[in-house]
Amino acid sequence: MATERTSLFIFFGGTGDLAYRKLYPSMFNLYKKGTLREHFGVIGTSREKLTDQQFQEKVFKSLGVAKTDKEAQKFASHFVYEAHDVTDKAHYQVLKNRADELDKQYKLNGNRIFYLSLAPSFFGTVAGFLKTEGLTDTDGFNRVVIEKPFGRDYDSAHQLNDALSKSFDEKQIFRIDHYLGKEMIQNIEAVRFGNTIVESLWNNRYIDNIQVTLSEKLGVEERASYYDNSGALRDMVQNHIMQIVSLLAMEQPVSFTDVDIRAEKVKALRSLRVYNVAEASTNFVRGQYGAGDSQRAYRDEDNVPHDSNNDTFVAGKLLFDNYRWSGTPFYIRTGKMLADKFTRVDVVFKKPLIDIFSFPQNHNAPLEANVLTMYIEPHAGFSLRLNAKTNGQGFQTEPIDLDYFVDAKDSKATPEPYERLIHDVMKGDGTNFSSWQEVSYAWRFVDQIRKVWDLQQPQFPNYTPGSMGPAAADELIQRDHRQWVYRLNK
Ligand code: NDP
Ligand code: BG6
């Protein structure tokens, strides 16, 4: 049985899509495992008028269990509801009284987690009122969880951070990036720092390039009002991709603690080259999907303006100006409505300096590069491509793959990212959350690309649904005499 954790949770935006779809089911998983037991209470809030019982019924329904499930009923009985407009200062007193009641009822020691699952424009307001109206005046811990997006550029992120910092210290702020809650993303550190054969080769002497692909099969769906103001660059690159890249690029931390890991990630991001106009134009390409067989073009999706120039695809080349990575590019790409849904990292090693098997009489195909692939999702695993002798007479070589995949049973038992991250918040472990410095360096990099794009008129649409993006994404890497490891029709 897991160690029981004690806390009150207040979910702002407690009737929203994220809360019902991800947050409550993840908390129920923690309840089933014993991390949450007797000593927890939950207040859901939004403007909707609901009784405690109505809210409990909705929470119960979100768990997707049988009506008779006693464990789920007991879990849902810890939830209460307060209708509350987050801009209404007076109402925070009502919320405070309810919080104090639950604190006594469940013996919560004044521990409070404020989860802001709301439109980002409210983050600063809520944080301010939590402090001024005394909800944080307790003897226990007070932590605030912030959903994405954290700003829409460096300036707005900075303002938001200033607003939060008036009420909470950096160690009390947990900025969610759900990719950091994924099993295989956490495995990047295990593979790098747990294996001499990996880490000793993990530099520009042996690695030719690293490729990070976050490919999505679905389009914008019902989220156009958010997505059309964000685009793939802000939605995926600024946060998820920059986090993955910093884990791949960082030096070994002094210890495996949030402070030391974050320090190394920040150091890596500081050495990421921030592009000037010419570099941004050359090293980044954007795309927008057109119509496919049975698929509307992005510009014809619901709530998307017909002349939208929003990016639904990004590919780019990142360069780190430091001793470890100078000369070894990181190529990244992500997009909606691509060939398939998957996330992977391909680490392409340099070929042997001399190919002794390639002599005229041998007719051997040239040696291929070794590639370490980390499959993040949907199947979790690794693959290492080596060159080996082809079985039989003569001396030919061929690439072979050493594969390891997490089996179906273990994969089913893998905690959902939100389950893991909520658990970390209860423990006070910030390792898998984005620090302000990480966020700020990521925005500084992304802002430069955005600024250049804002000055140029794109030729959209430029890729078809089911492809791997625009031709320019292939040209970007081919220009460097390389190619994407994952590509269609190879
Ligand atoms: P929804 O629009 O589904 O929910 C918003 C919630 O906020 C509702 O409960 C709404 O209830 C409440 N709300 C809105 N205005 C107020 C107000 N003035 N006072 C009090 N409550 C208010 O959003 P999501 O759940 O989809 O998203 C929440 C956050 O999570 C956002 O920051 C989003 O970017 C982020 N996120 C969401 C993801 C998802 O898959 N949904 C994925 C990644 C991040 P009411 O209108 O009744 O007040
Ligand atoms: C979210 C983005 O952060 O990540 C979405 O806002 C995207 O646009 C999603 O679809 C992808 O997450 P996952 O876990 O499904 O790869």
XYZ file of C-alpha atoms in Angstrom, residues 20-332:
313
model
C -13.815 15.519 -15.361
C -11.771 13.858 -18.091
C -8.351 13.706 -16.427
C -8.076 15.116 -12.921
C -10.802 13.262 -11.008
C -10.073 9.871 -12.622
C -6.387 10.369 -11.781
C -7.249 11.155 -8.168
C -9.403 8.053 -8.037
C -6.402 5.995 -9.148
C -4.438 7.499 -6.271
C -7.310 6.587 -3.955
C -7.350 2.983 -5.163
C -3.604 2.754 -4.548
C -3.938 4.230 -1.041
C -2.084 7.530 -1.618
C -5.416 9.185 -0.877
C -7.346 7.438 1.902
C -9.202 9.113 4.780
C -7.357 12.392 5.094
C -8.282 14.279 1.967
C -11.101 16.578 0.951
C -11.973 18.252 -2.344
C -13.821 21.471 -3.122
C -14.879 21.925 -6.730
C -15.759 25.430 -7.843
C -17.088 27.162 -10.941
C -19.926 29.576 -11.597
C -22.405 26.781 -12.264
C -24.934 26.244 -9.449
C -24.695 22.708 -8.097
C -25.399 21.064 -4.751
C -22.732 18.896 -3.163
C -24.736 15.848 -4.148
C -25.094 16.897 -7.788
C -21.358 17.518 -7.951
C -20.567 14.169 -6.360
C -22.765 12.476 -8.956
C -20.875 14.192 -11.777
C -17.530 13.287 -10.244
C -18.695 9.694 -9.826
C -19.793 9.582 -13.459
C -16.391 10.856 -14.585
C -14.742 7.786 -13.040
C -16.376 5.464 -15.555
C -17.158 2.719 -13.011
C -20.252 0.630 -12.263
C -23.033 2.422 -10.333
C -22.573 -0.008 -7.459
C -18.826 0.588 -7.048
C -18.540 1.174 -3.285
C -14.941 2.376 -3.429
C -15.844 5.049 -5.989
C -18.856 6.110 -3.896
C -16.670 6.540 -0.836
C -14.107 8.463 -2.896
C -16.764 10.817 -4.318
C -18.172 11.465 -0.835
C -14.994 13.479 -0.095
C -16.034 16.043 -2.751
C -18.084 19.178 -2.032
C -19.022 22.086 -4.236
C -19.081 25.887 -3.987
C -20.451 28.015 -6.813
C -17.948 30.802 -7.141
C -16.942 33.443 -9.644
C -13.203 33.744 -9.327
C -13.356 37.492 -9.921
C -15.688 37.974 -6.920
C -13.510 38.801 -3.941
C -16.312 38.398 -1.382
C -16.843 34.803 -2.320
C -13.362 33.758 -1.224
C -14.591 34.075 2.397
C -17.267 31.440 1.699
C -14.605 29.264 0.162
C -12.305 29.804 3.129
C -15.013 28.762 5.593
C -15.701 25.614 3.588
C -11.995 24.860 3.406
C -11.651 25.253 7.180
C -14.629 22.918 7.739
C -13.131 20.193 5.556
C -9.784 20.699 7.212
C -11.360 19.870 10.579
C -13.579 17.071 9.246
C -10.763 15.164 7.551
C -7.864 16.334 9.784
C -5.907 17.865 6.904
C -3.294 19.733 8.983
C -3.838 22.900 6.951
C -2.323 21.329 3.819
C -3.822 22.924 0.702
C -3.436 22.399 -3.016
C -5.090 25.034 -5.202
C -5.505 23.614 -8.691
C -6.125 26.297 -11.328
C -7.815 24.432 -14.169
C -9.176 27.625 -15.645
C -8.588 29.984 -18.521
C -5.059 31.369 -17.988
C -6.390 34.959 -17.825
C -7.686 34.114 -14.312
C -4.480 32.634 -12.868
C -3.148 35.920 -11.446
C -6.535 36.999 -10.031
C -7.115 33.718 -8.205
C -3.584 33.567 -6.808
C -3.948 37.133 -5.516
C -7.276 36.524 -3.753
C -6.107 33.240 -2.235
C -3.463 35.210 -0.401
C -5.344 38.416 0.452
C -8.488 36.570 1.578
C -6.531 34.288 3.884
C -6.981 30.895 2.230
C -3.247 30.371 2.449
C -3.080 31.291 6.161
C -2.697 27.772 7.479
C -0.080 25.810 9.370
C 0.357 23.238 6.591
C 1.703 23.517 3.076
C 0.094 25.694 0.411
C 0.775 24.809 -3.197
C -0.687 26.118 -6.425
C -0.922 24.088 -9.614
C -1.055 26.042 -12.860
C -2.330 24.551 -16.090
C -0.915 25.468 -19.450
C -0.496 27.728 -21.318
C 1.833 29.761 -19.116
C 1.584 33.000 -21.102
C 1.586 33.475 -24.863
C 5.045 35.051 -25.097
C 7.880 36.024 -22.782
C 6.291 39.337 -21.708
C 2.885 37.888 -20.804
C 4.507 34.913 -19.059
C 6.680 37.322 -17.088
C 3.639 39.355 -16.013
C 1.811 36.200 -14.988
C 4.791 35.019 -13.019
C 5.078 38.358 -11.239
C 1.401 38.123 -10.288
C 1.812 34.579 -8.948
C 5.003 35.460 -7.097
C 3.134 38.013 -5.002
C 1.235 35.137 -3.372
C 3.426 32.064 -3.781
C 7.150 31.287 -3.712
C 8.664 29.461 -6.659
C 8.799 26.211 -4.666
C 5.039 26.450 -4.053
C 4.231 26.865 -7.768
C 3.723 23.705 -9.852
C 3.491 24.518 -13.570
C 2.018 21.495 -15.295
C 3.553 20.056 -18.435
C 1.834 16.701 -18.728
C 4.616 15.334 -20.951
C 6.852 15.375 -17.873
C 4.429 12.938 -16.250
C 4.894 10.388 -19.035
C 6.768 7.231 -18.128
C 9.101 7.258 -21.103
C 9.959 10.936 -20.801
C 11.124 10.201 -17.262
C 13.069 7.288 -18.725
C 15.301 9.694 -20.670
C 17.188 10.409 -17.438
C 17.340 6.719 -16.489
C 18.751 5.724 -19.859
C 21.238 8.555 -19.996
C 22.540 8.605 -16.459
C 22.109 4.937 -15.600
C 24.214 3.553 -18.452
C 27.883 4.162 -19.078
C 27.598 2.971 -22.663
C 24.977 5.615 -23.337
C 26.248 8.626 -21.421
C 29.865 8.189 -22.496
C 28.756 8.559 -26.124
C 26.189 11.282 -25.425
C 27.939 14.216 -27.075
C 28.926 15.811 -30.368
C 31.873 13.446 -30.893
C 29.590 10.455 -31.325
C 26.097 11.789 -31.963
C 25.390 13.173 -35.412
C 21.925 14.561 -34.679
C 18.896 14.055 -32.445
C 15.320 14.048 -33.752
C 12.214 14.646 -31.646
C 8.830 13.969 -33.243
C 5.436 14.593 -31.617
C 2.986 13.535 -34.283
C -0.802 13.824 -33.941
C -3.372 12.166 -36.134
C -6.297 14.315 -35.029
C -6.958 17.870 -36.109
C -7.997 20.865 -34.067
C -11.312 19.268 -32.990
C -13.424 21.479 -30.687
C -10.527 23.597 -29.464
C -10.252 26.058 -32.344
C -10.954 29.135 -30.228
C -7.864 28.339 -28.162
C -5.742 26.705 -30.852
C -6.189 29.342 -33.535
C -4.628 31.865 -31.132
C -1.848 29.523 -30.184
C -0.672 27.335 -33.053
C 1.686 24.392 -32.864
C 4.669 26.567 -31.937
C 3.086 27.788 -28.692
C 0.922 24.727 -28.050
C 3.615 22.047 -28.370
C 7.091 23.493 -28.992
C 7.357 26.095 -26.223
C 6.464 23.579 -23.542
C 6.496 19.848 -24.353
C 9.250 19.854 -26.974
C 11.486 22.287 -25.117
C 11.160 20.148 -21.998
C 12.090 16.977 -23.886
C 14.994 18.692 -25.583
C 16.334 20.067 -22.305
C 16.267 16.566 -20.750
C 18.193 15.257 -23.748
C 20.705 18.098 -23.769
C 21.388 18.722 -20.077
C 24.516 17.749 -18.163
C 24.310 15.141 -15.420
C 22.723 16.741 -12.328
C 24.721 16.746 -9.093
C 21.918 14.735 -7.478
C 18.554 13.406 -8.540
C 16.561 16.202 -6.911
C 14.265 18.808 -8.402
C 16.686 21.646 -7.599
C 19.684 20.006 -9.282
C 17.751 18.661 -12.275
C 16.116 22.006 -12.948
C 19.477 23.771 -12.634
C 20.916 21.571 -15.401
C 17.874 21.988 -17.637
C 18.109 25.752 -17.278
C 21.832 25.656 -18.074
C 21.100 23.694 -21.240
C 18.356 26.104 -22.298
C 20.663 29.046 -21.705
C 23.060 27.667 -24.273
C 20.340 27.136 -26.867
C 21.048 29.563 -29.692
C 18.344 32.215 -29.929
C 17.993 32.877 -33.640
C 18.241 36.175 -35.446
C 15.809 36.877 -38.294
C 17.846 35.115 -40.973
C 18.500 32.056 -38.813
C 14.857 31.776 -37.748
C 13.729 31.897 -41.390
C 16.205 29.238 -42.434
C 15.944 26.897 -39.470
C 12.191 26.769 -38.876
C 9.295 25.860 -41.152
C 5.600 25.979 -40.454
C 2.625 24.282 -41.998
C -1.131 24.206 -42.068
C -3.209 21.254 -43.221
C -5.403 21.477 -46.262
C -8.302 19.223 -47.160
C -7.923 15.453 -47.383
C -10.172 12.686 -48.713
C -12.770 13.001 -45.986
C -11.150 15.776 -44.007
C -11.869 19.477 -44.089
C -8.995 21.912 -44.428
C -7.966 23.629 -41.180
C -9.426 26.897 -42.486
C -12.816 25.185 -42.884
C -12.896 23.728 -39.368
C -15.505 25.065 -36.922
C -14.570 28.423 -35.385
C -11.462 28.852 -37.552
C -11.373 32.051 -39.678
C -11.275 31.264 -43.415
C -8.099 33.296 -43.809
C -6.323 31.905 -40.743
C -2.546 31.755 -40.989
C -2.248 29.682 -37.845
C 0.443 26.981 -37.810
C -0.779 23.423 -37.315
C 2.728 22.067 -38.001
C 6.249 23.117 -37.028
C 9.639 21.667 -37.826
C 12.902 23.201 -36.775
C 16.582 22.840 -36.134
C 17.913 23.726 -32.685
C 21.561 24.415 -31.954
C 23.233 24.405 -28.564
C 26.335 26.537 -28.276
C 28.142 24.509 -25.663
C 31.024 22.061 -25.432
C 28.825 18.965 -25.459
C 26.583 19.807 -28.402
C 28.327 22.310 -30.649
C 27.854 21.024 -34.221
C 25.187 18.440 -33.349
C 21.739 19.717 -34.311
C 18.470 18.742 -32.649
C 15.677 18.512 -35.216
C 12.133 18.773 -33.929
